[in-house]
Each structure stands twice: as structure tokens, then as C-alpha cells.
Coordinates of C-alpha atoms in Angstrom, one line a residue:
Chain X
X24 CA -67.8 142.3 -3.0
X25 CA -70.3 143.8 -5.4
X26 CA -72.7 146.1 -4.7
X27 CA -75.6 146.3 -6.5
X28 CA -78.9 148.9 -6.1
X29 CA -81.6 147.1 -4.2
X30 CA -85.0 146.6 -5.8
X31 CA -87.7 145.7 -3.9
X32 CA -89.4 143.7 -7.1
X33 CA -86.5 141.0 -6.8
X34 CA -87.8 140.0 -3.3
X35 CA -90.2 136.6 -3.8
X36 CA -93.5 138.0 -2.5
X37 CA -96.1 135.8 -1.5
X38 CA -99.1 135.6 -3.4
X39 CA -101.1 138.0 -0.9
X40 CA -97.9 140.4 -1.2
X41 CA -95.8 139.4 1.9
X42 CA -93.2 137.9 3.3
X43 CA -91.4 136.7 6.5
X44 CA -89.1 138.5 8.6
X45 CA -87.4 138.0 11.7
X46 CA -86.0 139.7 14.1
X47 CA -83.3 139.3 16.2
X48 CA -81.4 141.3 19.0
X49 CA -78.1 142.8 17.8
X50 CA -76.2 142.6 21.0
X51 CA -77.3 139.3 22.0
X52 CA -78.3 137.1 19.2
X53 CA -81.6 135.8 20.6
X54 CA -84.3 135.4 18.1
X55 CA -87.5 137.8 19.2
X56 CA -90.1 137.0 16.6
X57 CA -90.9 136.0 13.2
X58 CA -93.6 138.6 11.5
X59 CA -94.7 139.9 8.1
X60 CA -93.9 142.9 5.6
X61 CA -95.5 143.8 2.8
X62 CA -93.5 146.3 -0.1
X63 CA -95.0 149.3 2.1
X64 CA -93.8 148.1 6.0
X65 CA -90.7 147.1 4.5
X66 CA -90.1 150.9 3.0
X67 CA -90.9 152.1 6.1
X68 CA -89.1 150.0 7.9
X69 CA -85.7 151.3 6.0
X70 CA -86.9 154.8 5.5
X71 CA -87.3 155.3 8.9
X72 CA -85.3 152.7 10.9
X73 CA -88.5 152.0 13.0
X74 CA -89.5 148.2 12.4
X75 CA -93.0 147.9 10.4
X76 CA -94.8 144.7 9.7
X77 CA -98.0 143.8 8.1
X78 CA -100.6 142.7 10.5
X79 CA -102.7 140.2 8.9
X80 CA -105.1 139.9 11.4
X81 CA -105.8 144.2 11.4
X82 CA -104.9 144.2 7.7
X83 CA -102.7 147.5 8.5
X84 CA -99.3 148.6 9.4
X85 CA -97.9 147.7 12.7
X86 CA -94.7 149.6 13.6
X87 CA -93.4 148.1 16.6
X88 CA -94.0 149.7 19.6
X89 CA -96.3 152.2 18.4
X90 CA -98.5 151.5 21.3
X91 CA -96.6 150.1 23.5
X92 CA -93.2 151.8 23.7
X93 CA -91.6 148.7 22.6
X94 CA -90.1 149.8 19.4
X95 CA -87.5 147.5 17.5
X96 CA -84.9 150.0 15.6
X97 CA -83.2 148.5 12.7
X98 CA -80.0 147.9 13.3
X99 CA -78.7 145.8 9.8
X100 CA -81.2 143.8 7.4
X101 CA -80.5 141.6 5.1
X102 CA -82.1 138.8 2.9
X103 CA -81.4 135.4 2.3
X104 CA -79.7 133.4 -0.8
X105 CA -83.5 132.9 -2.8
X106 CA -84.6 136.0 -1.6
X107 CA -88.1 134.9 0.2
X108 CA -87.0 135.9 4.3
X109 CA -85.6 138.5 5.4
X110 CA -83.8 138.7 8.8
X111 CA -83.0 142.0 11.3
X112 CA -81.1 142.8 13.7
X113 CA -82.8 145.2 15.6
X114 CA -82.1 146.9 19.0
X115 CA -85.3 145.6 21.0
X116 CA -86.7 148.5 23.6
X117 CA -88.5 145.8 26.1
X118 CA -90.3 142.7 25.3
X119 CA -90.6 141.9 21.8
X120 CA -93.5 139.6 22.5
X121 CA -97.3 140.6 23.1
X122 CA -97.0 138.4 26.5
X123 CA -94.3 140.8 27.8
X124 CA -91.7 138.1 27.3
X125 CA -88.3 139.5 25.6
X126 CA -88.7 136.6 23.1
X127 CA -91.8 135.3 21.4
X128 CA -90.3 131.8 21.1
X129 CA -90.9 130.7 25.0
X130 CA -92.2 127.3 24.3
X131 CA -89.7 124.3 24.0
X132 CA -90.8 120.9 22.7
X133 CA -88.8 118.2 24.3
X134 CA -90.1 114.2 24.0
X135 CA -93.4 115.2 23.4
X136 CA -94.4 117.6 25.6
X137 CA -93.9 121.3 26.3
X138 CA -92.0 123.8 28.3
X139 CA -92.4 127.3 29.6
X140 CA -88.8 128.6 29.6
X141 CA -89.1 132.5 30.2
X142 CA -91.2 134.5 32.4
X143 CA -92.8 138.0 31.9
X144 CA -90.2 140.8 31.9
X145 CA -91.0 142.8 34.8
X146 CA -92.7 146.0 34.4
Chain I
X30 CA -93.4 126.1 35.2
X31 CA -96.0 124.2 33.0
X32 CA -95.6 121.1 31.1
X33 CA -97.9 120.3 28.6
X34 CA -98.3 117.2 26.2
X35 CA -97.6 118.9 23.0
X36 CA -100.1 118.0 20.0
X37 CA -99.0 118.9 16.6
X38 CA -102.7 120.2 15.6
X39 CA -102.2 123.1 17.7
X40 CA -99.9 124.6 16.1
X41 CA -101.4 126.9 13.4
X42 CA -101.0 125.3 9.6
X43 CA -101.1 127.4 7.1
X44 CA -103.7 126.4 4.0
X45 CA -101.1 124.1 2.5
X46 CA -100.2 122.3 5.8
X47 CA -97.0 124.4 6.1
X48 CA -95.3 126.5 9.7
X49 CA -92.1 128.4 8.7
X50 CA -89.2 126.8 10.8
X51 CA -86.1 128.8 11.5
X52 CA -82.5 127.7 12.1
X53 CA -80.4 128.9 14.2
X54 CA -76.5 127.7 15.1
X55 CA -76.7 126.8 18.7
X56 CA -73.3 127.3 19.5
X57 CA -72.9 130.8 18.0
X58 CA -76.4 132.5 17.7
X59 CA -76.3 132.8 13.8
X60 CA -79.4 132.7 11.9
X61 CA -78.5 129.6 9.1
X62 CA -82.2 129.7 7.3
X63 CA -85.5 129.8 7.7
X64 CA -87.9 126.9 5.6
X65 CA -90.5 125.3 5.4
X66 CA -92.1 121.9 7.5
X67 CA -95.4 119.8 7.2
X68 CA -96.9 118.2 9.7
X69 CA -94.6 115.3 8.4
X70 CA -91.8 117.2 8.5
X71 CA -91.9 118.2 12.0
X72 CA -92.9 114.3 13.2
X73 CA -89.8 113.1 11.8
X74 CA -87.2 116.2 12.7
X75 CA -88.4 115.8 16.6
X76 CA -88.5 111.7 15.7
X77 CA -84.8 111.5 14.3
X78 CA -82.9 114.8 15.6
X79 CA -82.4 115.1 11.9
X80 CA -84.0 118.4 10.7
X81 CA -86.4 117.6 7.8
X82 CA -88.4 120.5 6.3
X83 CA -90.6 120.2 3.7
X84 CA -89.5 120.9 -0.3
X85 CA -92.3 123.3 -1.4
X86 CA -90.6 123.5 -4.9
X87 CA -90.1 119.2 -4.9
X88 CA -93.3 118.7 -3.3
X89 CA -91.3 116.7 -0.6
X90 CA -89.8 115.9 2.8
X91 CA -86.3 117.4 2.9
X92 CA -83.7 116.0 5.0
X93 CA -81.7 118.5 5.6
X94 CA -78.0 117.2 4.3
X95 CA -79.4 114.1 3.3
X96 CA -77.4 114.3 -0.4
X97 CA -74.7 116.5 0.3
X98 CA -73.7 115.5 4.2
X99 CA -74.7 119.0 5.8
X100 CA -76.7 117.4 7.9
X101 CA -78.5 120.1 11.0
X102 CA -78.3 118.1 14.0
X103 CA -81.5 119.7 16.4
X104 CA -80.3 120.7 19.8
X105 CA -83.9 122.3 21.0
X106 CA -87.0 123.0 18.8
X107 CA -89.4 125.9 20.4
X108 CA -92.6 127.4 18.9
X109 CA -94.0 130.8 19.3
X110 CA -96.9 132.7 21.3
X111 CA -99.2 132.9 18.1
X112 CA -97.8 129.3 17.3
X113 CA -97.1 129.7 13.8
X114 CA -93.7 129.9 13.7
X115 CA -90.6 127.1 14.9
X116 CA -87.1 128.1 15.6
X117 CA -84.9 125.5 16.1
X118 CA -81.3 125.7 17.5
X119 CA -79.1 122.8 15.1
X120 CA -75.5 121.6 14.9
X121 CA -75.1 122.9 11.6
X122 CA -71.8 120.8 10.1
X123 CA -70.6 122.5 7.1
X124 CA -72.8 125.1 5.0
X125 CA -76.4 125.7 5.7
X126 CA -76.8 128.0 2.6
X127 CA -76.8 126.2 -1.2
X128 CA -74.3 128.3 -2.1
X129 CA -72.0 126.7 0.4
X130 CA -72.0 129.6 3.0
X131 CA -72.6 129.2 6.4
X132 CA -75.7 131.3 6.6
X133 CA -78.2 131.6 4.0
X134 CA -78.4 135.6 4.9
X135 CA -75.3 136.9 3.4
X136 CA -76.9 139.9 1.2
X137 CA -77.1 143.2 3.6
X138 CA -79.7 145.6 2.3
X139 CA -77.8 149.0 3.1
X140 CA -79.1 152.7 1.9
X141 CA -81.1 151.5 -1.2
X142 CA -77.9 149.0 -2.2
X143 CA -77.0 145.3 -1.5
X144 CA -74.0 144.2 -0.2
X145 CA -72.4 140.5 -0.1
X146 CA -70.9 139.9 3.3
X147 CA -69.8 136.2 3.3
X148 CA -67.7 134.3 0.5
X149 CA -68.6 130.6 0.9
X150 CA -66.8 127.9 3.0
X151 CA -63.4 126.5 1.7
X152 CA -64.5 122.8 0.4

């Protein structure tokens, strides 16, 4: 197995400096959201072990949980074979998702028409 | 529980007509990939059952499988909260990944190094 130094440049940046990653719970496998990094969430994000994304819509970092208590610590990252995603597992304090669901992906699609499939966590 | 008619145009594009679309193995949880659908894309994955992204560097649909039989068989396509992202748990049969691995996340990112934690398939 080789083992090479890891260098950010290599990683296929978007045009606006970004790219996708997702998150998923260690323990369980369940997929809790797909978000953005830029080079200086995704430093963070292995400096510190605290998930940061980019938030496009405040055009600032966004560690997890910052607010809210719902922190995602890193648990394993790794990227994928053309280097443009990158996927976490993460140990998930709480709902990952702003609705207070664990998952952000709540919504099936089934023959054309969609379906609620998890409720709030409770408080 | 609601159940809505779902319309494609709700779902948040980006500029080029594209939503990132994640794979994940049904039976066992693993992440396989995360690409790229059109509006196109999408009508003929939830038409079929066959997952088609979208080719950004061919500039065309993509049956998944379609030349080398590693077809993704969708089991149940969901969307996020913000919309702007699709998982999809598939029947993956053989390798996902190009490089004929089962995921396309093989290379962990560990303490400023890379590490390879999957050989491919046996043919």
C-alpha cells in the first residue's frame, strides 16, 4: 500500500474553489448530508477534527455545530478515485440536519411522488 | 406522513442543469460514488431503475454499466432538505469505481498522508 504526503492542490477544485463532501455516521452507515469545503474548511476540518464546510449562502466557515451543539467529529476521510468528493465518516452529536432530523436526506421519490420517511429527533 | 407529487423543477439545478447524486450499496451501507445527473438523467434513472448520471467530461447521459455490465440497479432515490443533492441506494453488481474497486473512495487522507485501503475486485 503506498503512502504518499497529501497535497491539497491535487484535489479537483471547482472553479469558485470548492468541492463536495459528505458525511456519513461511522457506527451506522447512514448518509447525513452532502455540503461544501473550500482549501480552508477542509484544513480545519483535519487540523482540528471538528467538521468545517463552506457556506455558500453566508460566504463563511461553518463548523458544524458551532451554534447548535451538533458537532460532526471526524472520524476517517478520504477522497474518491478522480479526486473531486470527498466522503467522512464522522461521529454525528444530534441531528445533522437544520430540520432536526438525524439525516438531511428524508425525502423519498417513489412513482412520482414523494415521502416523508423520518420525523424530528426529539429534543 | 405527507405525499406529494414530486416535480423535477423543484429540485435546485445548478447553472449547468446539474444535482450531485450519490450512491450508496443498499445492502451494506457503503458509499460506491457520488456523480453527476441532468434533468434527463434523473427522468430516465427513476424511468428505467437503471442509474444514468450525466457525463460532464462526454457531454452525455451515462448509463451506469452500460459498456462494461456494472450496471447500479436503484432500490430507493431520496433528495435532501435544501434539495440539491440525491442519494440513491443501488444494487451495485461488480465495481462501482473505474479502477474496478467496489467503492470509488479507497484513498484515506490520514495525518497529512494518503493511504490506499482497497485493491480492486478479482476479474
Amino acid at each position: 500500500m503506498t503512502n504518499t504526503r497529501f497535497d491539497p492542490d491535487t484535489l479537483r477544485w471547482t472553479d469558485t474553489g470548492l468541492i463536495p463532501a459528505i458525511a456519513q455516521d461511522h457506527a451506522t452507515g447512514e448518509v447525513l448530508m452532502m455540503a461544501w469545503m473550500n482549501r480552508e474548511s477542509l484544513a480545519e476540518t483535519l487540523r482540528t477534527g471538528d467538521v468545517t464546510y463552506w457556506s455558500r449562502s453566508r460566504g463563511a466557515l461553518w463548523r458544524k455545530g458551532a451554534t447548535s451543539g451538533h458537532l460532526q467529529k471526524l472520524v476517517r476521510l478520504s477522497v474518491d478515485c478522480d479526486r473531486d468528493t470527498i466522503l467522512m465518516q464522522v461521529e454525528q452529536t444530534g441531528p445533522a440536519c437544520h430540520t432536526g432530523r438525524r439525516s438531511c436526506f428524508y425525502t423519498d421519490v417513489e412513482a412520482g411522488a414523494e415521502r416523508i420517511t423520518a420525523d424530528p429527533l426529539p429534543e
